[in-house]
Amino acid sequence: MGGDALRWSQYRSMPWKNGGGVTREVASGTVQAPLASAETTDGFDWRVSVADVDAGGSFSVFPGIDRVITPVEGEGMVLTVDGTAHPVGPLSPFAFSGDATTDCRLEAGAVRNMNVMTRRSRATAQVRIITVAAARGAELACATGETLLVMAVTEGIAVGGPDGRETTLGRLDCVRHEGPAALTLRGDGAVARVTITAVS
């Protein structure tokens, strides 16, 4: 399957599970896990979304879900996970369990976070921030059975697909690709690379 461009203006807004704010869904899906269980109860094995956090407070609990949160705008936050405080800086992915009791404290104003959720028994996620330099660009590989999402966290990034077509991304736009391919990045800025892999 080729790459699909996902645009910030088209992301679907939905309330948080605990009603404390709004999130925009970038993409979600299921995986072809070798030991596929019954259909998932809420329809996804993985989900990528962007949430605006204007005030501190408790996070929703998601049993059986692993999470990676990355501040993509703002000065970061402090997450307290099961009683332990963790400073989470801008563009610094932080992994934690959705089962945990988690509170957020904003010490330098509102933040906008990219959230990646995976159902622990079905999929795993790896999140990396990649800097793209105009002089040399970058290349990203996607393997068989993987889903790759590339989200621009700055302006000025273009993603080239295996078919030679190039997609220019605005801030927080995303390209989704499934299956073996190499994607090229061109421009001057940074992207968040999200790799979803089925649990074997």
mmCIF file of C-alpha atoms in Angstrom:
data_model
loop_
_atom_site.group_PDB
_atom_site.id
_atom_site.type_symbol
_atom_site.label_atom_id
_atom_site.label_comp_id
_atom_site.label_asym_id
_atom_site.label_seq_id
_atom_site.Cartn_x
_atom_site.Cartn_y
_atom_site.Cartn_z
ATOM 1 C CA MET A 1 0.000 0.000 0.000
ATOM 2 C CA GLY A 2 1.325 3.438 -0.889
ATOM 3 C CA GLY A 3 1.653 6.544 1.218
ATOM 4 C CA ASP A 4 -1.393 8.586 2.159
ATOM 5 C CA ALA A 5 -1.192 12.262 3.083
ATOM 6 C CA LEU A 6 -3.171 13.134 6.203
ATOM 7 C CA ARG A 7 -3.849 16.838 6.735
ATOM 8 C CA TRP A 8 -4.216 18.728 10.018
ATOM 9 C CA SER A 9 -7.360 20.424 8.706
ATOM 10 C CA GLN A 10 -9.014 17.045 8.148
ATOM 11 C CA TYR A 11 -8.254 15.311 11.458
ATOM 12 C CA ARG A 12 -11.411 14.277 13.292
ATOM 13 C CA SER A 13 -11.994 15.966 16.670
ATOM 14 C CA MET A 14 -13.330 13.963 19.593
ATOM 15 C CA PRO A 15 -13.651 14.485 23.359
ATOM 16 C CA TRP A 16 -11.150 12.909 25.723
ATOM 17 C CA LYS A 17 -12.262 9.711 27.401
ATOM 18 C CA ASN A 18 -12.483 11.645 30.715
ATOM 19 C CA GLY A 19 -14.165 14.664 29.113
ATOM 20 C CA GLY A 20 -11.314 17.014 30.067
ATOM 21 C CA GLY A 21 -10.406 18.213 26.600
ATOM 22 C CA VAL A 22 -10.399 17.539 22.863
ATOM 23 C CA THR A 23 -8.136 15.361 20.757
ATOM 24 C CA ARG A 24 -7.744 15.155 16.990
ATOM 25 C CA GLU A 25 -7.344 11.668 15.554
ATOM 26 C CA VAL A 26 -4.561 11.458 12.967
ATOM 27 C CA ALA A 27 -4.907 7.756 12.144
ATOM 28 C CA SER A 28 -5.796 4.432 13.707
ATOM 29 C CA GLY A 29 -5.838 0.842 12.625
ATOM 30 C CA THR A 30 -5.640 -2.858 13.341
ATOM 31 C CA VAL A 31 -2.713 -5.189 12.744
ATOM 32 C CA GLN A 32 -2.536 -8.635 11.225
ATOM 33 C CA ALA A 33 -1.104 -10.213 14.355
ATOM 34 C CA PRO A 34 -0.108 -13.886 13.926
ATOM 35 C CA LEU A 35 -2.130 -14.819 16.997
ATOM 36 C CA ALA A 36 -5.102 -12.595 16.279
ATOM 37 C CA SER A 37 -7.599 -12.515 19.099
ATOM 38 C CA ALA A 38 -11.232 -11.550 18.792
ATOM 39 C CA GLU A 39 -12.067 -8.106 17.470
ATOM 40 C CA THR A 40 -10.839 -5.318 19.704
ATOM 41 C CA THR A 41 -13.571 -3.832 21.849
ATOM 42 C CA ASP A 42 -13.018 -0.217 20.832
ATOM 43 C CA GLY A 43 -11.941 -0.788 17.264
ATOM 44 C CA PHE A 44 -8.200 -0.091 17.227
ATOM 45 C CA ASP A 45 -4.914 -1.851 17.866
ATOM 46 C CA TRP A 46 -3.068 1.445 17.447
ATOM 47 C CA ARG A 47 -4.005 5.103 17.319
ATOM 48 C CA VAL A 48 -2.129 8.357 16.715
ATOM 49 C CA SER A 49 -3.728 11.614 17.828
ATOM 50 C CA VAL A 50 -2.892 15.200 18.759
ATOM 51 C CA ALA A 51 -4.317 16.732 21.938
ATOM 52 C CA ASP A 52 -4.329 20.288 23.248
ATOM 53 C CA VAL A 53 -3.628 20.485 26.982
ATOM 54 C CA ASP A 54 -4.524 23.904 28.416
ATOM 55 C CA ALA A 55 -4.498 22.966 32.108
ATOM 56 C CA GLY A 56 -3.018 20.334 34.378
ATOM 57 C CA GLY A 57 -5.021 17.371 35.585
ATOM 58 C CA SER A 58 -5.490 13.618 35.455
ATOM 59 C CA PHE A 59 -5.065 11.535 32.324
ATOM 60 C CA SER A 60 -7.654 8.976 31.295
ATOM 61 C CA VAL A 61 -6.824 5.367 32.192
ATOM 62 C CA PHE A 62 -6.522 2.965 29.241
ATOM 63 C CA PRO A 63 -6.176 -0.618 30.525
ATOM 64 C CA GLY A 64 -4.007 -2.845 28.310
ATOM 65 C CA ILE A 65 -2.699 0.111 26.301
ATOM 66 C CA ASP A 66 0.895 1.338 26.022
ATOM 67 C CA ARG A 67 1.373 5.049 25.331
ATOM 68 C CA VAL A 68 4.059 7.336 23.969
ATOM 69 C CA ILE A 69 3.451 11.074 24.392
ATOM 70 C CA THR A 70 5.499 13.783 22.668
ATOM 71 C CA PRO A 71 5.013 17.544 23.164
ATOM 72 C CA VAL A 72 4.995 19.013 19.638
ATOM 73 C CA GLU A 73 4.171 22.585 20.703
ATOM 74 C CA GLY A 74 4.814 24.425 23.949
ATOM 75 C CA GLU A 75 7.508 24.100 26.597
ATOM 76 C CA GLY A 76 6.701 20.606 27.813
ATOM 77 C CA MET A 77 5.158 19.354 31.048
ATOM 78 C CA VAL A 78 5.712 17.200 34.102
ATOM 79 C CA LEU A 79 3.936 13.827 34.122
ATOM 80 C CA THR A 80 3.522 12.004 37.412
ATOM 81 C CA VAL A 81 3.119 8.297 36.635
ATOM 82 C CA ASP A 82 2.152 6.073 39.577
ATOM 83 C CA GLY A 83 3.672 8.608 41.955
ATOM 84 C CA THR A 84 6.947 9.313 40.113
ATOM 85 C CA ALA A 85 7.429 12.716 38.442
ATOM 86 C CA HIS A 86 8.938 12.801 34.919
ATOM 87 C CA PRO A 87 9.787 16.109 33.188
ATOM 88 C CA VAL A 88 8.851 15.739 29.492
ATOM 89 C CA GLY A 89 10.495 18.335 27.281
ATOM 90 C CA PRO A 90 9.561 19.615 23.819
ATOM 91 C CA LEU A 91 9.914 16.959 21.092
ATOM 92 C CA SER A 92 10.953 14.355 23.684
ATOM 93 C CA PRO A 93 8.959 11.108 23.331
ATOM 94 C CA PHE A 94 7.962 9.617 26.697
ATOM 95 C CA ALA A 95 6.628 6.053 26.990
ATOM 96 C CA PHE A 96 4.340 4.946 29.821
ATOM 97 C CA SER A 97 1.556 2.499 30.576
ATOM 98 C CA GLY A 98 -2.040 3.473 29.953
ATOM 99 C CA ASP A 99 -2.900 1.406 33.042
ATOM 100 C CA ALA A 100 -0.957 3.816 35.283
ATOM 101 C CA THR A 101 -2.423 6.611 37.374
ATOM 102 C CA THR A 102 -1.060 9.637 35.512
ATOM 103 C CA ASP A 103 -1.310 13.354 36.229
ATOM 104 C CA CYS A 104 -0.046 16.258 34.148
ATOM 105 C CA ARG A 105 1.371 19.516 35.478
ATOM 106 C CA LEU A 106 2.003 22.467 33.170
ATOM 107 C CA GLU A 107 4.811 24.686 34.416
ATOM 108 C CA ALA A 108 5.268 26.853 31.322
ATOM 109 C CA GLY A 109 1.845 27.182 29.691
ATOM 110 C CA ALA A 110 -0.303 25.084 27.386
ATOM 111 C CA VAL A 111 1.111 22.246 25.295
ATOM 112 C CA ARG A 112 0.036 20.304 22.236
ATOM 113 C CA ASN A 113 0.913 16.609 22.445
ATOM 114 C CA MET A 114 1.186 13.830 19.888
ATOM 115 C CA ASN A 115 -0.166 10.639 21.480
ATOM 116 C CA VAL A 116 0.579 7.147 20.208
ATOM 117 C CA MET A 117 -1.412 4.277 21.732
ATOM 118 C CA THR A 118 -0.942 0.566 21.078
ATOM 119 C CA ARG A 119 -2.868 -2.396 22.428
ATOM 120 C CA ARG A 120 -0.188 -4.276 24.369
ATOM 121 C CA SER A 121 -1.199 -7.754 23.198
ATOM 122 C CA ARG A 122 -1.380 -6.734 19.549
ATOM 123 C CA ALA A 123 1.106 -4.019 18.576
ATOM 124 C CA THR A 124 4.124 -1.984 19.653
ATOM 125 C CA ALA A 125 5.156 1.542 18.697
ATOM 126 C CA GLN A 126 8.502 3.276 18.346
ATOM 127 C CA VAL A 127 8.572 7.086 18.214
ATOM 128 C CA ARG A 128 11.667 9.040 17.151
ATOM 129 C CA ILE A 129 12.230 12.703 16.320
ATOM 130 C CA ILE A 130 14.339 13.089 13.185
ATOM 131 C CA THR A 131 16.020 16.325 12.158
ATOM 132 C CA VAL A 132 16.084 17.000 8.433
ATOM 133 C CA ALA A 133 18.834 19.246 7.074
ATOM 134 C CA ALA A 134 18.489 20.957 3.710
ATOM 135 C CA ALA A 135 21.977 19.848 2.740
ATOM 136 C CA ARG A 136 21.501 16.111 3.146
ATOM 137 C CA GLY A 137 17.849 15.160 3.762
ATOM 138 C CA ALA A 138 17.070 11.784 5.327
ATOM 139 C CA GLU A 139 15.690 8.367 4.432
ATOM 140 C CA LEU A 140 13.214 6.247 6.378
ATOM 141 C CA ALA A 141 12.660 2.523 5.842
ATOM 142 C CA CYS A 142 9.384 0.692 6.386
ATOM 143 C CA ALA A 143 9.458 -3.117 6.627
ATOM 144 C CA THR A 144 6.929 -5.806 5.769
ATOM 145 C CA GLY A 145 4.142 -5.848 8.346
ATOM 146 C CA GLU A 146 4.929 -2.356 9.613
ATOM 147 C CA THR A 147 2.924 0.860 9.460
ATOM 148 C CA LEU A 148 5.010 4.023 9.246
ATOM 149 C CA LEU A 149 3.651 7.484 10.032
ATOM 150 C CA VAL A 150 5.760 10.574 9.431
ATOM 151 C CA MET A 151 4.402 13.740 11.060
ATOM 152 C CA ALA A 152 5.973 17.127 10.337
ATOM 153 C CA VAL A 153 6.599 18.964 13.609
ATOM 154 C CA THR A 154 7.922 21.989 11.706
ATOM 155 C CA GLU A 155 7.111 23.608 8.378
ATOM 156 C CA GLY A 156 9.304 23.014 5.351
ATOM 157 C CA ILE A 157 9.361 19.209 4.996
ATOM 158 C CA ALA A 158 8.580 17.143 1.893
ATOM 159 C CA VAL A 159 8.248 13.332 1.868
ATOM 160 C CA GLY A 160 9.101 11.345 -1.254
ATOM 161 C CA GLY A 161 7.492 7.947 -1.773
ATOM 162 C CA PRO A 162 8.788 4.847 -3.567
ATOM 163 C CA ASP A 163 6.820 5.894 -6.670
ATOM 164 C CA GLY A 164 8.852 9.100 -6.906
ATOM 165 C CA ARG A 165 5.971 11.361 -5.937
ATOM 166 C CA GLU A 166 6.654 13.969 -3.287
ATOM 167 C CA THR A 167 4.213 15.313 -0.698
ATOM 168 C CA THR A 168 4.812 18.677 0.959
ATOM 169 C CA LEU A 169 3.700 18.651 4.576
ATOM 170 C CA GLY A 170 2.429 21.563 6.619
ATOM 171 C CA ARG A 171 2.992 21.598 10.355
ATOM 172 C CA LEU A 172 1.385 18.493 11.947
ATOM 173 C CA ASP A 173 0.420 17.034 8.570
ATOM 174 C CA CYS A 174 1.336 13.364 8.261
ATOM 175 C CA VAL A 175 2.148 10.684 5.695
ATOM 176 C CA ARG A 176 1.072 7.084 6.385
ATOM 177 C CA HIS A 177 2.707 4.140 4.644
ATOM 178 C CA GLU A 178 2.276 0.395 5.031
ATOM 179 C CA GLY A 179 4.628 -2.326 3.872
ATOM 180 C CA PRO A 180 8.204 -2.409 2.559
ATOM 181 C CA ALA A 181 9.446 0.879 1.153
ATOM 182 C CA ALA A 182 11.985 3.634 1.611
ATOM 183 C CA LEU A 183 10.683 7.184 2.067
ATOM 184 C CA THR A 184 12.911 10.204 1.579
ATOM 185 C CA LEU A 185 12.717 13.429 3.551
ATOM 186 C CA ARG A 186 13.714 16.756 2.074
ATOM 187 C CA GLY A 187 13.722 20.251 3.529
ATOM 188 C CA ASP A 188 14.883 21.890 6.714
ATOM 189 C CA GLY A 189 13.134 21.014 9.970
ATOM 190 C CA ALA A 190 12.012 17.960 11.946
ATOM 191 C CA VAL A 191 9.537 15.093 11.807
ATOM 192 C CA ALA A 192 8.178 12.562 14.262
ATOM 193 C CA ARG A 193 8.623 9.032 12.947
ATOM 194 C CA VAL A 194 6.084 6.534 14.337
ATOM 195 C CA THR A 195 6.611 2.851 13.528
ATOM 196 C CA ILE A 196 3.801 0.420 14.394
ATOM 197 C CA THR A 197 4.709 -3.272 14.500
ATOM 198 C CA ALA A 198 2.440 -6.258 15.152
ATOM 199 C CA VAL A 199 3.272 -8.352 18.228
ATOM 200 C CA SER A 200 4.571 -11.725 17.049
#
